[in-house]
Amino acid sequence: MKYADVVLPLPVGESYTYSLPASFAEKVQAGCGVIVPFGSRKFYSAIVVDVHDNKPAYATKEVIELLYSRPILLPSQLRLWKWIADYYLCTLGEVYKAALPSGLKLESESIVVFNEDFEAESPFSPSEQKVYDQLCDKRELTISALQKATGIHSISSVVRSLLDKGALSMKEEMKRLCKPKTMHCVRLADSYFSETRLNEVLNAMGRSPKQQQLLLSYLDMAKASAALALHNATLLEEVPKTALLQATNSSYAIFNGLKEKGILEVYTKQVGRLPQQMLPAQMAMNPLSEAQQKAYEEVKEQFIHHDVCLLHGVTSSGKTELYIHLIADKLKEGKQVLYLLPEIVLTTQLTERLKRVFGDRLGVYHSKFPDAERAEVYEKMLSENPYDILVGVRSSVFLPFQRLGLVIVDEEHESSFKQQDPAPRYHARNVALVLASQMKAKTLLGTATPSVESYFNAQQNKYGLVKLHTRFRDVQLPRIEVVDMHELYRKKLIHGPFSPQLIKAMREALDAHQQIILFQNRRGYAPMVECNVCGWVARCQNCDISLTYHKGTSQMTCHYCGAVYRLPTSCPACESHDLYNHGYGTERIEATIQSVFPEARIARMDLDTTRSRQRYEQILDDFQQGRTDILVGTQMVTKGLDFDRVSLVGILDAGTMLNQPDFRSYERAFQMMSQVAGRAGRRQKQGLVILQSKDVSASVINQVVRHDYEGMYNDQLQERDIFSYPPYCRLVYANLKHRDEMVADHAATELVRVMRQVFGTRVLGPDKPVVSRVQLMHIRKVILKLEPTLSLADVRQRLRQIQRYMLDLPSFKSGQLYFDVDPL
């Protein structure tokens, strides 16, 4: 008897052992996907991590089905999964759930079944009767379909009640989340594959001219003349049914007539969802400038002595062109390249640029793709002909690379590389470093504003360091003007979000047919709805946060849990009708700008306007082609976008970035403002940036104006050394959650007591975060500061022991405790 150790996509133990049926036991190997039962009625897709003959001491369940006869997980991937689970203090199952595209997994779906033999002993409630009536008609429905049909929000409790009464039963059914894409094609029946027979048929169709025309069109589209002349049916080209009907403007009835006569046949062909392109005849790379060539040679030199190199290049210095030359070098060596980006929005511009050089050797992978398309990219990377270059966001580190030679992490400082929720709470930049190390590849970190930790590693000679401080074609860095908004408000010179200086600069840019970017790091219409009479503020019922008003939908939304509320017509506290929209989000900025410059063509780029891949691509293309004059956006517009005609950038409220209760707030503010400022003046004359702030005395404002990264870095390093923050220590946050606030407080106190027994004064807290309640769960945070010299393996072992102890406490039942390693 053979046994398989498998990993389930659940936050449970590392692996579980199942017995293998003799029918396919010999086919199963490590990395294969199988279906296994788990619990009383559930079935899951699992990944085999080991096959052996060692019978466990307990009775094993049997593997139900072999999903894939060849492995879908390479040994190198499993090695990386185990590192992530160990380092980020999560389970291997949580890594599996995040790493594999949903389209490659099967899940069981609960189906509610009507019990024909049931006899009621007491009347049903109205909700129960509604559910029972639906099933009486349909006999069986999935939970989701039943909820949709009845409109009952709390459907689970109603179904549970009917299950207890015996009126219903449940069963599980496996569903495949990704089905192969198919296409209906047309072919000539074998009995008609001869010139003589076809001529007879066509002559006999004199009274059916439309059928005759359709058959002639098929023969033309299939290139049948050559196939018939050579008596070789394999030379017939495939003709899609829809293409044939469209080309001839024929109806289904006409086509079905030929089908019923047995002349034409329909067959189904599986087709891929990935775009098919031709490889360009030659790699049309642009020549490097003198500064770029120097940096290129220095990077190659650094790679001789270091596995990781930090490229510190100012905005518009041409880092991407340098990347292209390094990629070409690796392709000549027969290696693959992973190109990581922090935001989906950056992939549109970049992929078009890379495809002009590398053609169909380039693949793209991100969450805006449908599940089925991501599954096909994953399968292609497993094939014998994988993509040579893969451009993607953080989840791309989980793809199966077979011969990785170079990893490029563009905008390496970006916090978007960090996964916040759910687990694994990994940082894609750091995972990419480990992935490259495990596969003996090199890593290039590129940015105009390096993270303090990366620059510190470069200064300590852990990383190589190359600087590129000359803009392409020697274009000057933008001129930055600071506007004191506090003083303007005090003198009552303005009433809205725009200073006179910004309005004047925008008018000049529009008159010169130049483009403008306005940066406001808040989406929605107004971040807060407040009563001017009693001070009531609209807050989320589930979270400790004010609601954001979205005028486009006339709703208030919680940006933490997604709950939606109607805008009240009067104050719920005092019944006053004097409700005020406090603050400016991107939606309100867009509306205000439209009233000031009615002739301008304005677009908005934030999470609300870029829900789909097509939408954000359209916004960027319109701006690129000059169909938009002013682009208003959140931090999406700060990252790596390259537009020729942008001469003016407006930073509307720098103060909101500076006043965050976080030791990284000045670093992030500098990075964000420097990045968005770098969008101005990238091709011709020097650009202009208007930086509005209510606190112009902050040192970081002056450093942004002077483009003084070194000054910001030295200030932050000195401060972090004094207060012991990264890079002088490692941080681990322990987060407790419970629905009962008192239980959360008691558990946090107990957690600190236990942690201090092990870690002493390295433990800080417990503390309430700024947002201390999310989705009805009260949150408490404990901070652990660790010296870099401590054994991390020992620390992780102790933390897992503490986690088990806390979760086993009867008083902390239904609570959550998880760790965030290297938090951002």
GROMACS .gro file of C-alpha atoms in nm, residues 519-523 527 582-585 651-662 665-666 668-669 672-673 691-695 701:
model
   34
  519PHE     CA    1  -0.223   6.382  -0.686
  520GLN     CA    2  -0.466   6.340  -0.395
  521ASN     CA    3  -0.418   6.027  -0.187
  522ARG     CA    4  -0.784   5.987  -0.090
  523ARG     CA    5  -1.051   5.836  -0.309
  527PRO     CA    6  -1.356   6.133   0.348
  582HIS     CA    7  -1.568   6.730   0.501
  583GLY     CA    8  -1.244   6.705   0.301
  584TYR     CA    9  -1.162   6.630  -0.060
  585GLY     CA   10  -1.128   6.292  -0.228
  651ILE     CA   11   0.046   6.759  -0.498
  652LEU     CA   12  -0.270   6.880  -0.330
  653ASP     CA   13  -0.218   6.790   0.036
  654ALA     CA   14   0.125   6.675   0.150
  655GLY     CA   15   0.022   6.705   0.514
  656THR     CA   16  -0.195   6.392   0.510
  657MET     CA   17   0.116   6.186   0.429
  658LEU     CA   18   0.331   6.349   0.697
  659ASN     CA   19   0.088   6.306   0.986
  660GLN     CA   20   0.057   5.927   0.985
  661PRO     CA   21   0.134   5.758   1.322
  662ASP     CA   22   0.411   5.545   1.171
  665SER     CA   23   0.569   5.823   0.746
  666TYR     CA   24   0.847   6.069   0.643
  668ARG     CA   25   0.693   5.721   0.251
  669ALA     CA   26   0.601   6.086   0.209
  672MET     CA   27   0.551   5.935  -0.287
  673MET     CA   28   0.609   6.305  -0.348
  691LEU     CA   29   0.346   7.113  -0.363
  692GLN     CA   30   0.065   7.228  -0.133
  693SER     CA   31   0.095   7.166   0.240
  694LYS     CA   32  -0.034   7.305   0.568
  695ASP     CA   33   0.303   7.225   0.728
  701ILE     CA   34   0.936   6.898   0.237
   0.00000   0.00000   0.00000
